Short mmCIF file of C-alpha atoms in Angstrom, two decimals:
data_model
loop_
_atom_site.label_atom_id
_atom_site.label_comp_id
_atom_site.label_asym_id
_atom_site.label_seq_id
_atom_site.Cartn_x
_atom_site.Cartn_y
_atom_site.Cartn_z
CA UNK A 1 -38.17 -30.79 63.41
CA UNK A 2 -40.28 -27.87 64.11
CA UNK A 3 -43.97 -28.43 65.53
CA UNK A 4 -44.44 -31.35 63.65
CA UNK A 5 -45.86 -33.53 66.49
CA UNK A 6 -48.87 -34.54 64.41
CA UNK A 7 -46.71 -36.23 61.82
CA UNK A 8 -42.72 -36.61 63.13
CA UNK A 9 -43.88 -39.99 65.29
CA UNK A 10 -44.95 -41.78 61.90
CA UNK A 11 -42.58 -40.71 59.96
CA UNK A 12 -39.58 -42.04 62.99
CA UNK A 13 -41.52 -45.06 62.85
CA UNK A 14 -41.28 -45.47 59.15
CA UNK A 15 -37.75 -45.22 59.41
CA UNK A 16 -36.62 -47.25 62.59
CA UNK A 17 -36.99 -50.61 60.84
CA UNK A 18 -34.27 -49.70 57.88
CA UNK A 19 -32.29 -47.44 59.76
CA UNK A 20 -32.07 -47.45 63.83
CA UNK A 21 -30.45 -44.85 64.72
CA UNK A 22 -32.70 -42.06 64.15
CA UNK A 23 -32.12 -38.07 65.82
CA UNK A 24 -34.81 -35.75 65.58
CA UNK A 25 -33.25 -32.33 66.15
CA UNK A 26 -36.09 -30.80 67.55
CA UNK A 27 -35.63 -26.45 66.55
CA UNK A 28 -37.31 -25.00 69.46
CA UNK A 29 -40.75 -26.98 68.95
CA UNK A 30 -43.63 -25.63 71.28
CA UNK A 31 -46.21 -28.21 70.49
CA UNK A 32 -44.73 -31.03 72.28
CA UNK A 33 -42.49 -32.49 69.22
CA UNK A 34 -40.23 -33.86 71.74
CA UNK A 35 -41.80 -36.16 73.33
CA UNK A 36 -43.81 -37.81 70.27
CA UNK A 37 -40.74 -38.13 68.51
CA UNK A 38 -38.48 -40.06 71.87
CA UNK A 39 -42.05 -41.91 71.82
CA UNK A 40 -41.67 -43.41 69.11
CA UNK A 41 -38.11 -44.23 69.26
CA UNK A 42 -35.61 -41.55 68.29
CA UNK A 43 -33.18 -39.60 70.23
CA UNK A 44 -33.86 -36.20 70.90
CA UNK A 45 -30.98 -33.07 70.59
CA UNK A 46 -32.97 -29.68 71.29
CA UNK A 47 -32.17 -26.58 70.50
CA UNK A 48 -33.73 -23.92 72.92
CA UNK A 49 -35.23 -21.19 70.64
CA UNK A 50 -35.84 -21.51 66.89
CA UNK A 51 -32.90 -21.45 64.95
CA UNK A 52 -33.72 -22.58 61.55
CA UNK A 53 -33.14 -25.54 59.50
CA UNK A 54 -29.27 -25.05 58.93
CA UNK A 55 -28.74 -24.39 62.50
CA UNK A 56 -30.42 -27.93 63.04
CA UNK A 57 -28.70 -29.84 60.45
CA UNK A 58 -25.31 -28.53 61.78
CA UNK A 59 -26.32 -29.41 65.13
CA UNK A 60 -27.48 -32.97 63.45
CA UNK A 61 -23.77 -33.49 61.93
CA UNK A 62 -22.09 -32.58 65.13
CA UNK A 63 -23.78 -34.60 67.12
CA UNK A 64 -23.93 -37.77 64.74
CA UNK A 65 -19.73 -37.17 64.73
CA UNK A 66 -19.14 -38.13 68.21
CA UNK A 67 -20.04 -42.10 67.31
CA UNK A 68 -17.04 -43.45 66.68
CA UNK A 69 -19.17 -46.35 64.45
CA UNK A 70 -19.95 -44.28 62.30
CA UNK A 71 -20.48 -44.99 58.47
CA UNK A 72 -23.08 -42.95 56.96
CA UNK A 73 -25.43 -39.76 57.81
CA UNK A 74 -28.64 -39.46 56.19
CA UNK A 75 -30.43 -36.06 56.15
CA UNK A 76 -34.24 -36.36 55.74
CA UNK A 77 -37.39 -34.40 56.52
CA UNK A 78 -39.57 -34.72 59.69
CA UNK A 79 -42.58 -33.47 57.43
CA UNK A 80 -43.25 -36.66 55.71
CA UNK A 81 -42.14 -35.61 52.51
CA UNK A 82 -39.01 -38.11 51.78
CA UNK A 83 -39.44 -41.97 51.17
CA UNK A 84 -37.22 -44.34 53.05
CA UNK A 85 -36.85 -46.49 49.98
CA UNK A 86 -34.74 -43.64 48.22
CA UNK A 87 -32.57 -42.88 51.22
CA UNK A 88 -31.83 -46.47 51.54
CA UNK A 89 -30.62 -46.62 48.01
CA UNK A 90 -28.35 -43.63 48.70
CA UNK A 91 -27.11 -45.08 51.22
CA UNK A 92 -25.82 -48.38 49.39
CA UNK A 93 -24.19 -46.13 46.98
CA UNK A 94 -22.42 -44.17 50.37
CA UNK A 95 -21.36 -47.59 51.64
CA UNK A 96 -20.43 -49.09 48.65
CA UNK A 97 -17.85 -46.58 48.04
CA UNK A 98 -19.39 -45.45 44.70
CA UNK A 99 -19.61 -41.71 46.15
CA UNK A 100 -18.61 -39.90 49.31
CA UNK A 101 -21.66 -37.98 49.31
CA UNK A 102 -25.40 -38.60 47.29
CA UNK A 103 -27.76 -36.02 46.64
CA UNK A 104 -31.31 -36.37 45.67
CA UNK A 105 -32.87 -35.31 42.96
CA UNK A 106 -36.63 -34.67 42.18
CA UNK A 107 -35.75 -34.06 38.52
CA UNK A 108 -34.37 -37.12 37.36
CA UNK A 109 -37.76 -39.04 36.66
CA UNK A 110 -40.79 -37.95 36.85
CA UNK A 111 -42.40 -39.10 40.00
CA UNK A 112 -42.54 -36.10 41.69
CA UNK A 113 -45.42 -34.22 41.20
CA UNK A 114 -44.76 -30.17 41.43
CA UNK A 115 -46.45 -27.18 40.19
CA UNK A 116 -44.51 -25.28 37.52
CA UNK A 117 -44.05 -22.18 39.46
CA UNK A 118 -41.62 -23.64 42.26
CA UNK A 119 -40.43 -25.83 39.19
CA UNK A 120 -39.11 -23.00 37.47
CA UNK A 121 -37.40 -22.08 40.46
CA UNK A 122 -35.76 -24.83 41.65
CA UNK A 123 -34.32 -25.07 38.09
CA UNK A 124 -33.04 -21.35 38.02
CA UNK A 125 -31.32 -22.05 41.02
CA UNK A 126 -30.06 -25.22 40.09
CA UNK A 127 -28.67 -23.68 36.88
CA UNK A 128 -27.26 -20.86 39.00
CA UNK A 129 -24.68 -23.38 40.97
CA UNK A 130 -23.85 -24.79 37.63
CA UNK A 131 -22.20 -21.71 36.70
CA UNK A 132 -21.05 -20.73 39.83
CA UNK A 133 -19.61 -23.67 41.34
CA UNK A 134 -19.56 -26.43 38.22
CA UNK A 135 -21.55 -28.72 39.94
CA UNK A 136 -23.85 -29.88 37.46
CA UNK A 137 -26.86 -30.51 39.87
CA UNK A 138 -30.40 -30.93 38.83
CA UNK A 139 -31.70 -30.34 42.34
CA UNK A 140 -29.97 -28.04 44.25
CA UNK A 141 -32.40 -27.65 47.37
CA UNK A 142 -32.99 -31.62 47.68
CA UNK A 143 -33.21 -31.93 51.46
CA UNK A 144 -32.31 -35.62 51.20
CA UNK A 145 -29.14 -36.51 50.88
CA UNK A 146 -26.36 -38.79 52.56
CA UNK A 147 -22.73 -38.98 53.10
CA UNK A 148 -19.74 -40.17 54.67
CA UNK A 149 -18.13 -39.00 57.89
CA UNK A 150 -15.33 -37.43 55.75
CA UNK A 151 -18.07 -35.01 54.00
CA UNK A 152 -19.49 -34.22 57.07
CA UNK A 153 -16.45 -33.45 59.12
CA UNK A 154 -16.32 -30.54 56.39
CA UNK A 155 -19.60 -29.22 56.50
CA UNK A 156 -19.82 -26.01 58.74
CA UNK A 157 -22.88 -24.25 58.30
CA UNK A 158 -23.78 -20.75 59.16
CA UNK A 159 -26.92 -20.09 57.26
CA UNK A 160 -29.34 -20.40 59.94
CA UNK A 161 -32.44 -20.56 57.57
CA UNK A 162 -33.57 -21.79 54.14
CA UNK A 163 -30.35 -20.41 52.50
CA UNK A 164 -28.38 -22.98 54.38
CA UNK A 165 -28.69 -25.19 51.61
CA UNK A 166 -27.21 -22.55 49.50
CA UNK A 167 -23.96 -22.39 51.41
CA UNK A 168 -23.71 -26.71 51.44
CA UNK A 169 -23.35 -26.83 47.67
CA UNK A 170 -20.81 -23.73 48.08
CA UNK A 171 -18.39 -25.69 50.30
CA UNK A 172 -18.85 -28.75 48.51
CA UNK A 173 -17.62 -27.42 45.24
CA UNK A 174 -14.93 -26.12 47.64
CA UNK A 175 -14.01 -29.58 48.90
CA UNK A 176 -14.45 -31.74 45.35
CA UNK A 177 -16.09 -35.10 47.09
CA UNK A 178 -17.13 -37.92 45.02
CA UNK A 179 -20.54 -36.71 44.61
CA UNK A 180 -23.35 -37.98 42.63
CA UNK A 181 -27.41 -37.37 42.49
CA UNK A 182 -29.82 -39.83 43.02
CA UNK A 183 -33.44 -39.97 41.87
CA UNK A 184 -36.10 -39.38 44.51
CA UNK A 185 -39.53 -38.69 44.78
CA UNK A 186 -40.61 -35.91 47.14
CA UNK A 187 -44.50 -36.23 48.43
CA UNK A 188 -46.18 -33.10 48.53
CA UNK A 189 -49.05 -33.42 51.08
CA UNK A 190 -51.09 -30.00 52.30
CA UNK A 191 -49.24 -30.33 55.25
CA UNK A 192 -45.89 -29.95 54.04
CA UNK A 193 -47.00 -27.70 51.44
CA UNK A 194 -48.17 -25.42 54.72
CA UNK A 195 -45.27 -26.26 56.48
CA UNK A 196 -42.34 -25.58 53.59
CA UNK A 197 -40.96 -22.07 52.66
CA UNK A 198 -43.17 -19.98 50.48
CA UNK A 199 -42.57 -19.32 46.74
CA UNK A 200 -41.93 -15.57 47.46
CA UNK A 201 -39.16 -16.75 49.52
CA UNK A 202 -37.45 -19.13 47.40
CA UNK A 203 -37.71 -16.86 44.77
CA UNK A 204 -35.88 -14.10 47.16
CA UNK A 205 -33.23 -17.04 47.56
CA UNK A 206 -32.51 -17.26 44.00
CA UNK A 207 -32.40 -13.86 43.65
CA UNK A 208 -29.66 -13.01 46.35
CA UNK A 209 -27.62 -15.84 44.91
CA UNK A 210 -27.82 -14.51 41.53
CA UNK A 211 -26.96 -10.94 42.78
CA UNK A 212 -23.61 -12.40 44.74
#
């Protein structure tokens, strides 16, 4: 999370009563993040300055690692834009052995509504990893997703920022898990239309990946 303080203790809240072990890994929030989200019942790893969202979700993994009960780590927004319903459902298929990791996908139904502009690129750069890694996603910047210890004991990421998600699919192709995509709906709301990455930016993404 990253100044979210007006939004991070609902969403916590919203997740607690399916899953109860919730970390907020707060980027360098100024706005007092922190303490909302140990408020309202998570635990709290900090990073001192802002690092960006693959800094934080590397930080996430490594920290989730050290419990030796492990079984399953879910990735999901502090913005309010993922539902627990779908990451429960991903989760069944983590536990049930059907996949070692599950990736969400706003593409497979049509519940998600998104403007055709940041449609078209989501889709050029999902068609991009098709070719370059034969993964055939749908959804290749889904920020919800879950896996098993096994997948995340192999994630290192070193793209600090948005490209982070970029690099995941990268060393996944690399490492050939049991992967599958699961429908999701994403909720666009002002707020995390304000807070996500611009369209100038994503398209900047697509572009360096397409140049590599």
């Amino acid at each position: 999370m990253y100044n979210e303080s007006t939004v991070v203790g609902d969403v916590i809240r919203g997740l607690l009563p399916t899953f109860p072990h919730v970390v907020c890994v707060d980027d360098g929030s100024t706005d007092g993040s922190q303490e909302v989200a140990r408020k309202a019942g998570a635990t709290v790893v900090q990073h001192p300055i802002n690092m960006g969202q693959g800094a934080a979700l590397q930080t996430g993994i490594e920290f989730a690692l050290q419990d030796p009960a492990l079984d399953c780590i879910v990735t999901f927004d502090s913005d309010g834009q993922h539902r627990v319903v779908d990451a429960e459902q991903m989760v069944q298929r983590v536990l049930s052995g059907e996949a070692d990791i599950v990736l969400g996908s706003r593409f497979l139904d049509d519940r998600t509504q998104i403007g055709w502009m940041k449609k078209l690129v989501l889709k050029t750069a999902a068609a991009q990893f098709r070719l370059s890694t034969g993964m055939a996603l749908s959804d290749a910047h889904n920020g919800l997703r879950a896996f098993n210890p096994y997948v995340a004991s192999k994630i290192n990421l070193t793209q600090n920022r948005m490209a982070h998600a970029s690099e995941l699919i990268h060393q996944l192709a690399e490492l050939k898990p049991r992967w599958v995509e699961h429908p999701v709906e994403i909720i666009y709301t002002d707020y995390s239309k304000g807070k996500g990455q611009s369209l100038l930016n994503s398209v900047n993404i697509v572009a360096e990946l397409l140049l590599k």
